[in-house]
Amino acid sequence: MTNHVVLYEPLMPANTGNIARTCAGTNTVLDLIEPLGFQLDNKKMKRAGLDYWDKVDIRRHDDLNAFLKTLGQNDEMYLISKFSSKNYAEVDYTDPNKDYYFVFGKETTGLPETFMREYYDRNLRIPMSDNIRCYNLSNSVAMVLLEALRQQGFPNMETSHHYENDKLKDSYNRPERYERNLGDNE
């Protein structure tokens, strides 16, 4: 089972850099569908991805059709769109025999309408209020991807780690140091 974040014609280098960093931290493949709105060596994108670029499996596709040809019969593709009525958290992403592809649209126009209609049953929505048009792309990727990983039991990821200078476990920061009587209003 492999997770893929697929960006359709991304425009903003900082978003793609942040998403690449998330992919590096979660062992997720990053698929980029061209054309991109920037060069991959863009300073803002490199800065957002920090020094993790060698940890990201990036796959470039000439266009949407070229990407679709790479999908196998057992692969599950989901289109993330504000126009869907199906909640992304209501889908089961745990079949170990499948790879999961989460497709996100261009920051300004989203995914092509014909593509969304062709895969109507594959569209998923992130719940939000009507106070905004949409979430930031890199935040949306993180929400959907972390839900899939949570369901999968965070494969090949540390859920706990001991650091040499652990802020929560060293002798100075013992929990009893911060205990107080919550009934006092002083």
Short mmCIF file of C-alpha atoms in Angstrom, two decimals:
data_model
loop_
_atom_site.label_atom_id
_atom_site.label_comp_id
_atom_site.label_asym_id
_atom_site.label_seq_id
_atom_site.Cartn_x
_atom_site.Cartn_y
_atom_site.Cartn_z
CA MET A 1 0.00 0.00 0.00
CA THR A 2 1.38 3.37 -1.06
CA ASN A 3 -0.19 6.80 -0.69
CA HIS A 4 0.19 9.39 -3.43
CA VAL A 5 -0.53 13.11 -3.32
CA VAL A 6 -1.29 14.27 -6.86
CA LEU A 7 -1.13 17.98 -7.69
CA TYR A 8 -2.84 19.02 -10.90
CA GLU A 9 -1.00 21.96 -12.47
CA PRO A 10 0.08 23.58 -9.18
CA LEU A 11 0.79 27.31 -9.41
CA MET A 12 2.33 28.36 -6.10
CA PRO A 13 5.84 27.13 -5.31
CA ALA A 14 5.50 27.59 -1.54
CA ASN A 15 2.41 25.32 -1.46
CA THR A 16 4.20 22.62 -3.44
CA GLY A 17 7.27 22.94 -1.21
CA ASN A 18 5.15 22.55 1.94
CA ILE A 19 3.38 19.56 0.42
CA ALA A 20 6.72 18.00 -0.55
CA ARG A 21 7.85 18.34 3.07
CA THR A 22 4.65 16.63 4.24
CA CYS A 23 5.25 13.85 1.70
CA ALA A 24 8.82 13.41 2.97
CA GLY A 25 7.58 13.13 6.57
CA THR A 26 4.89 10.60 5.70
CA ASN A 27 6.67 8.47 3.07
CA THR A 28 4.14 9.60 0.47
CA VAL A 29 4.77 9.84 -3.26
CA LEU A 30 4.28 13.30 -4.79
CA ASP A 31 2.87 13.21 -8.32
CA LEU A 32 3.03 16.50 -10.25
CA ILE A 33 0.86 16.96 -13.32
CA GLU A 34 2.29 19.51 -15.75
CA PRO A 35 2.36 22.27 -16.63
CA LEU A 36 3.65 23.66 -13.34
CA GLY A 37 3.34 27.37 -12.59
CA PHE A 38 7.02 27.51 -11.55
CA GLN A 39 10.36 25.79 -11.99
CA LEU A 40 11.17 22.96 -9.57
CA ASP A 41 14.32 24.80 -8.56
CA ASN A 42 12.32 27.88 -7.46
CA LYS A 43 13.79 29.41 -4.27
CA LYS A 44 10.41 29.68 -2.48
CA MET A 45 9.60 26.06 -3.17
CA LYS A 46 13.04 24.86 -2.08
CA ARG A 47 12.82 26.96 1.08
CA ALA A 48 9.38 25.57 1.95
CA GLY A 49 10.65 22.00 1.47
CA LEU A 50 13.80 22.78 3.48
CA ASP A 51 16.48 20.13 3.20
CA TYR A 52 14.08 17.23 2.65
CA TRP A 53 14.05 17.18 -1.15
CA ASP A 54 16.18 14.04 -1.34
CA LYS A 55 13.57 12.26 0.83
CA VAL A 56 10.66 12.91 -1.57
CA ASP A 57 9.68 10.51 -4.34
CA ILE A 58 8.55 13.01 -7.00
CA ARG A 59 6.95 11.74 -10.20
CA ARG A 60 6.21 14.16 -13.02
CA HIS A 61 3.49 13.61 -15.62
CA ASP A 62 3.17 15.53 -18.89
CA ASP A 63 -0.59 15.96 -18.47
CA LEU A 64 -3.67 14.46 -16.81
CA ASN A 65 -4.00 11.65 -19.38
CA ALA A 66 -0.37 10.63 -18.90
CA PHE A 67 -0.97 10.45 -15.15
CA LEU A 68 -4.15 8.37 -15.54
CA LYS A 69 -2.23 5.82 -17.65
CA THR A 70 0.03 5.10 -14.65
CA LEU A 71 -2.86 3.90 -12.46
CA GLY A 72 -3.22 0.17 -11.89
CA GLN A 73 -6.47 -1.78 -11.69
CA ASN A 74 -6.33 -2.02 -7.88
CA ASP A 75 -5.45 1.63 -7.33
CA GLU A 76 -7.96 3.94 -5.68
CA MET A 77 -8.08 7.51 -6.94
CA TYR A 78 -9.96 10.25 -5.07
CA LEU A 79 -10.53 13.79 -6.28
CA ILE A 80 -10.63 16.36 -3.49
CA SER A 81 -13.15 19.06 -4.30
CA LYS A 82 -15.36 21.55 -2.51
CA PHE A 83 -18.11 20.57 -4.96
CA SER A 84 -18.45 17.04 -3.63
CA SER A 85 -20.95 16.10 -0.97
CA LYS A 86 -19.08 13.00 0.28
CA ASN A 87 -16.85 13.55 3.33
CA TYR A 88 -13.23 12.41 2.92
CA ALA A 89 -13.20 11.02 6.49
CA GLU A 90 -16.02 8.57 5.66
CA VAL A 91 -13.89 6.55 3.20
CA ASP A 92 -11.91 3.43 4.12
CA TYR A 93 -8.25 3.74 3.04
CA THR A 94 -6.98 0.53 4.64
CA ASP A 95 -6.86 -2.12 1.91
CA PRO A 96 -3.20 -3.25 1.89
CA ASN A 97 -3.52 -4.40 -1.74
CA LYS A 98 -4.31 -0.91 -3.03
CA ASP A 99 -2.39 2.27 -3.65
CA TYR A 100 -4.29 5.44 -2.79
CA TYR A 101 -4.10 8.56 -4.98
CA PHE A 102 -5.44 11.86 -3.63
CA VAL A 103 -5.81 14.35 -6.49
CA PHE A 104 -5.86 18.08 -5.70
CA GLY A 105 -6.60 20.82 -8.21
CA LYS A 106 -4.89 24.01 -9.22
CA GLU A 107 -5.01 26.73 -6.54
CA THR A 108 -7.08 29.11 -8.69
CA THR A 109 -9.50 26.87 -10.60
CA GLY A 110 -9.35 23.42 -9.01
CA LEU A 111 -9.77 20.31 -11.13
CA PRO A 112 -11.26 20.31 -14.66
CA GLU A 113 -15.04 19.92 -14.56
CA THR A 114 -15.07 17.18 -17.24
CA PHE A 115 -12.56 15.15 -15.20
CA MET A 116 -14.63 15.57 -12.04
CA ARG A 117 -17.82 14.51 -13.82
CA GLU A 118 -16.12 11.47 -15.37
CA TYR A 119 -15.06 10.31 -11.89
CA TYR A 120 -18.13 11.62 -10.07
CA ASP A 121 -18.17 8.78 -7.51
CA ARG A 122 -14.50 9.48 -6.63
CA ASN A 123 -15.02 13.10 -5.51
CA LEU A 124 -14.52 13.86 -1.80
CA ARG A 125 -15.04 17.00 0.23
CA ILE A 126 -13.30 18.45 3.28
CA PRO A 127 -16.04 19.92 5.51
CA MET A 128 -15.88 23.70 5.94
CA SER A 129 -18.11 26.63 6.73
CA ASP A 130 -19.34 29.04 4.09
CA ASN A 131 -17.09 31.77 5.53
CA ILE A 132 -14.36 30.89 3.00
CA ARG A 133 -14.11 29.68 -0.63
CA CYS A 134 -11.62 26.94 0.17
CA TYR A 135 -8.77 25.86 2.42
CA ASN A 136 -5.13 26.42 1.57
CA LEU A 137 -3.87 23.64 -0.71
CA SER A 138 -1.06 22.44 1.54
CA ASN A 139 -3.42 22.37 4.55
CA SER A 140 -5.97 20.40 2.54
CA VAL A 141 -3.35 17.85 1.55
CA ALA A 142 -2.29 17.44 5.18
CA MET A 143 -5.89 16.93 6.38
CA VAL A 144 -6.73 14.23 3.85
CA LEU A 145 -3.37 12.48 3.93
CA LEU A 146 -3.20 12.30 7.73
CA GLU A 147 -6.70 10.80 7.87
CA ALA A 148 -5.64 8.06 5.46
CA LEU A 149 -2.44 7.45 7.44
CA ARG A 150 -4.37 7.39 10.73
CA GLN A 151 -6.66 4.70 9.36
CA GLN A 152 -3.62 2.79 8.09
CA GLY A 153 -1.95 2.89 11.52
CA PHE A 154 0.77 5.38 10.46
CA PRO A 155 2.84 2.78 8.54
CA ASN A 156 6.62 3.20 8.73
CA MET A 157 6.23 6.34 10.83
CA GLU A 158 7.34 7.05 14.38
CA THR A 159 4.41 7.83 16.64
CA SER A 160 6.81 8.45 19.52
CA HIS A 161 10.46 9.41 19.63
CA HIS A 162 13.01 10.14 22.35
CA TYR A 163 15.17 13.16 21.71
CA GLU A 164 18.46 13.71 23.51
CA ASN A 165 17.18 17.06 24.77
CA ASP A 166 13.50 16.13 25.14
CA LYS A 167 11.43 19.13 26.27
CA LEU A 168 8.78 16.92 27.82
CA LYS A 169 10.88 14.17 29.38
CA ASP A 170 13.92 15.80 30.96
CA SER A 171 14.15 16.26 34.74
CA TYR A 172 13.43 19.99 34.55
CA ASN A 173 10.11 19.54 32.82
CA ARG A 174 8.57 16.84 34.99
CA PRO A 175 4.76 17.06 35.02
CA GLU A 176 4.62 17.54 38.81
CA ARG A 177 6.53 20.81 38.38
CA TYR A 178 3.45 22.24 36.71
CA GLU A 179 0.78 20.75 38.96
CA ARG A 180 -1.33 23.26 40.81
CA ASN A 181 -4.60 23.36 42.58
CA LEU A 182 -7.09 24.32 39.91
CA GLY A 183 -9.61 25.30 42.59
CA ASP A 184 -7.50 28.27 43.67
CA ASN A 185 -8.31 31.55 41.97
CA GLU A 186 -5.10 33.29 42.97
#
